[in-house]
Coordinates of C-alpha atoms in Angstrom, one line a residue:
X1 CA -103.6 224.9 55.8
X2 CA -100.6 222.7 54.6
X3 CA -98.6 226.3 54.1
X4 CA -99.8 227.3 57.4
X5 CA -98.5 224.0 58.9
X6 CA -95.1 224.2 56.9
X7 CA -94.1 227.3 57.2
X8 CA -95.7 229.1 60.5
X9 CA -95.2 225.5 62.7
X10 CA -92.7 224.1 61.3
X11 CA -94.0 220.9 60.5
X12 CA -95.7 220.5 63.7
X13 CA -99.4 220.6 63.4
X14 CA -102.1 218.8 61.6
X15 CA -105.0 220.8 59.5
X16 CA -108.1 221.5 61.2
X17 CA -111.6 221.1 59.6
X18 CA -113.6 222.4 63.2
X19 CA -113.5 222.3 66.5
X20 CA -113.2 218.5 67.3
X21 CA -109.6 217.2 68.0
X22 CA -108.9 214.7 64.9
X23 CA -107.5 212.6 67.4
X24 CA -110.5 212.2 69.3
X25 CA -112.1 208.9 69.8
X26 CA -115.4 209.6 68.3
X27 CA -113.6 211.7 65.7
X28 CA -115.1 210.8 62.3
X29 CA -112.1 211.2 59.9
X30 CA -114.6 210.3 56.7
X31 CA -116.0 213.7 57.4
X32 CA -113.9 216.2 54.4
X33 CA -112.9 219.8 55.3
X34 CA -112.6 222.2 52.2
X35 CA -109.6 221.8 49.9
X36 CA -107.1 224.8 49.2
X37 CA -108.8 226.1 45.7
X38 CA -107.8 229.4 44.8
X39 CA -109.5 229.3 41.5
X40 CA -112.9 228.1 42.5
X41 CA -113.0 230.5 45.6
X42 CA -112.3 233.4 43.1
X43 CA -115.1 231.8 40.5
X44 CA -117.6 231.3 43.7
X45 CA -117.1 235.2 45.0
X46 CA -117.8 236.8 41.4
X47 CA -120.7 234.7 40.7
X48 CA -122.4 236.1 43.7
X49 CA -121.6 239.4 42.9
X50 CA -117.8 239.9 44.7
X51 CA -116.0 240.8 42.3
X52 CA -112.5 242.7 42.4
X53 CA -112.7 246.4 42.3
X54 CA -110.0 249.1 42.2
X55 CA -109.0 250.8 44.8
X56 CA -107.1 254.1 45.5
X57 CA -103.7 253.3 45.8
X58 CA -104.0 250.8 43.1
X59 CA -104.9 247.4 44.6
X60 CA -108.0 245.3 43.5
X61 CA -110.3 243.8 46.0
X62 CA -113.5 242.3 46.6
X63 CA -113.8 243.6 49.7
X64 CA -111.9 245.0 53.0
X65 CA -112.1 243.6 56.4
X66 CA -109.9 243.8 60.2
X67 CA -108.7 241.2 61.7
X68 CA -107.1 242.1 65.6
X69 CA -104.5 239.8 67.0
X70 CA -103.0 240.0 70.6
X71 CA -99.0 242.0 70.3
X72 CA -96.0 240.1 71.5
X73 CA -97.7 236.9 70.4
X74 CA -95.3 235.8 67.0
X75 CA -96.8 232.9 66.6
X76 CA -100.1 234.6 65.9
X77 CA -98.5 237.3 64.1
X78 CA -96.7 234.7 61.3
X79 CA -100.1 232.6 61.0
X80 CA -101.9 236.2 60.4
X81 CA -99.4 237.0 57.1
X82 CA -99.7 233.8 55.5
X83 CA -103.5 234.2 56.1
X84 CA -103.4 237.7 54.7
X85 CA -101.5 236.5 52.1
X86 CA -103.4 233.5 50.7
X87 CA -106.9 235.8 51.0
X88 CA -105.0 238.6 48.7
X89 CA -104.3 235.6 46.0
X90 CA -108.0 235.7 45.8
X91 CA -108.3 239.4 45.8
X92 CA -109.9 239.6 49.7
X93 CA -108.3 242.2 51.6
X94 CA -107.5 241.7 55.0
X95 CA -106.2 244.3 57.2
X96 CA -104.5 243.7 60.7
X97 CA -104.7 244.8 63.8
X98 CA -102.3 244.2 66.4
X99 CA -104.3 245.6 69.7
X100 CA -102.3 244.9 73.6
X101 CA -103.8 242.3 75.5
X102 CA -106.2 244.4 77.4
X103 CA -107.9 245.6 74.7
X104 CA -107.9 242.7 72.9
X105 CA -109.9 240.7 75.8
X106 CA -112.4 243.5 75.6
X107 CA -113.1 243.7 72.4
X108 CA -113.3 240.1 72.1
X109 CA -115.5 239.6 74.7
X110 CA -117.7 242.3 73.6
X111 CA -117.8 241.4 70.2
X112 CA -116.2 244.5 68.9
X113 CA -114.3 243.2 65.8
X114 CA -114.6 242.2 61.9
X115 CA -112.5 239.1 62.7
X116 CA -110.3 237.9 65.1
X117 CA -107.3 235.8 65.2
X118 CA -107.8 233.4 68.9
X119 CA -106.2 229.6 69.7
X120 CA -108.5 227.3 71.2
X121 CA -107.6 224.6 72.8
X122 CA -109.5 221.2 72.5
X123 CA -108.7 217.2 73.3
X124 CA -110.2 214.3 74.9
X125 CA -113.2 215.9 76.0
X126 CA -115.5 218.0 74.1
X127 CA -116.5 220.7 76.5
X128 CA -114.3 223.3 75.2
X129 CA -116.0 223.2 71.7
X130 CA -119.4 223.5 73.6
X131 CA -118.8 226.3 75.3
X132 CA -117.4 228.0 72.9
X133 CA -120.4 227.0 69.8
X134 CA -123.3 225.9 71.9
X135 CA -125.6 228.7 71.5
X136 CA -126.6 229.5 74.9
X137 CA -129.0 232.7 74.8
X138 CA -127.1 236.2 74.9
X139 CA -125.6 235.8 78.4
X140 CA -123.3 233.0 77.4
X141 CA -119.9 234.0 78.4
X142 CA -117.7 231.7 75.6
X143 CA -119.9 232.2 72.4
X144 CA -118.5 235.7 71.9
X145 CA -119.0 235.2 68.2
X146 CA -122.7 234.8 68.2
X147 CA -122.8 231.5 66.6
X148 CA -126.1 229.8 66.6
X149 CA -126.7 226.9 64.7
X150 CA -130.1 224.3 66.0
X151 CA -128.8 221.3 64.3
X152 CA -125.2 222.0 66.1
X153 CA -127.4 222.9 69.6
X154 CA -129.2 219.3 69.0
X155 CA -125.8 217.2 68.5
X156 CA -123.8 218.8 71.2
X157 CA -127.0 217.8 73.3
X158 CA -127.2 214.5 72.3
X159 CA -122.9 214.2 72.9
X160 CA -123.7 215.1 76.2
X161 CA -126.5 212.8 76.8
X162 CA -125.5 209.7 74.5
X163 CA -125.8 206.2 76.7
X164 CA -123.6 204.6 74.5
X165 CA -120.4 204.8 72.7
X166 CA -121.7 204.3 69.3
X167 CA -124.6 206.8 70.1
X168 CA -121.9 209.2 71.0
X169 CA -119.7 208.4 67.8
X170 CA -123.0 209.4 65.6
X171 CA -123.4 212.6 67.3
X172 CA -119.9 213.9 67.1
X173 CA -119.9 212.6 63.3
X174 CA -123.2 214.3 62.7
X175 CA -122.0 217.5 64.5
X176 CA -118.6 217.9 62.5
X177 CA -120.7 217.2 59.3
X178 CA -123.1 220.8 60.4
X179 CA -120.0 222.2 61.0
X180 CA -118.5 222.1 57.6
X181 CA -121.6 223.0 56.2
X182 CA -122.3 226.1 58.4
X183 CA -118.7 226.5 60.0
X184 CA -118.4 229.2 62.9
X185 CA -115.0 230.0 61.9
X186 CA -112.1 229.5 59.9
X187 CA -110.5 226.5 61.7
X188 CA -107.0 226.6 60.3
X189 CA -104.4 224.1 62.3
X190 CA -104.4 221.6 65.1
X191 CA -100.4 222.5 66.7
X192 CA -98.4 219.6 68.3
X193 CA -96.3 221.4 70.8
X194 CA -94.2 220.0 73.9
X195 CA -94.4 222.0 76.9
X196 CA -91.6 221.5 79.5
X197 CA -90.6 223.0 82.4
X198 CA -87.6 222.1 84.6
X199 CA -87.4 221.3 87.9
X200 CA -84.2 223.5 88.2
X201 CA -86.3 226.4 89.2
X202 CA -86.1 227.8 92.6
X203 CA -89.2 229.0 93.6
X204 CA -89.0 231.3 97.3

């Protein structure tokens, strides 16, 4: 995540451990992400049985997967590499896809994809990260990835119905701690970016 920061944002970003801003008021910050560990990652794939194989033109991998990305979007693009990159150093192949934005809406929506790369935003409210991971039966429109956790369904609830502050700072605390143990994604980097827009434009 620090590379990711450094090197695809420049410096502007903080790393991301789920889907709640880290600058969130209810944001526990004693909650630990995982670390960058190369070495046990590789140790904890071969003891269950992913180890590196060779393949035809002469790599060695545990295993293969796709990962689309919108085209035209650089940004995306540069994160993908260094992603791509850091998996190889473990021996995990991943092979990209860069789809236009029409098909990449579809497929995303209809679940057609190994992995995807996708920016969420998030902030002072928390209903982004429950659309998106509150399970919400098959017709849900946001949960494209088919996450369903009960202990995440039960703090989200309680976030939404907490009567106090300090019931509210429990359940976003207890719902960042299931999502590190049974995370949804890879949540990579929160980006700082300015947005500006002049008031130079004439607009007929």
């Amino acid at each position: 995540r620090d590379a990711l920061i450094r090197d695809v944002l420049g410096g502007q970003g903080v790393p991301a451990t789920g889907p709640i801003w880290p600058h969130h008021w209810a944001y526990d910050p004693n909650v630990k992400g995982y670390v960058h560990d190369p070495l046990l990652a590789s140790a904890t794939l071969d003891a269950i049985g992913l180890k590196p194989v060779s393949q035809p033109d002469g790599r060695r991998s545990r295993f293969t997967f796709t990962c689309i990305l919108p085209e035209n979007w650089a940004n995306w693009e540069r994160m993908a590499l260094n992603i791509q990159k850091q998996l190889y150093d473990v021996a995990v192949d991943m092979q990209l896809q860069v789809v236009s934005a029409e098909e990449f809406d579809k497929r995303l929506r209809t679940g057609d994809f190994d992995a995807v790369m996708v920016e969420m935003l998030s902030g002072p409210f928390l209903s982004r990260p429950y659309s998106f991971w509150r399970w919400g039966g098959e017709q849900k429109p946001y949960n494209v990835f088919g996450y369903r956790n009960s202990a995440a369904d039960r703090w989200f609830d309680a976030i939404r119905s907490a009567p106090t502050d300090a019931e509210y700072r429990v359940a976003v605390g207890q719902l960042q701690r299931v999502i590190i143990d049974d995370p949804p994604a890879l949540f990579l980097a929160w980006s700082e970016r300015t947005r500006a827009a002049s008031r130079r434009f004439h607009v007929p």
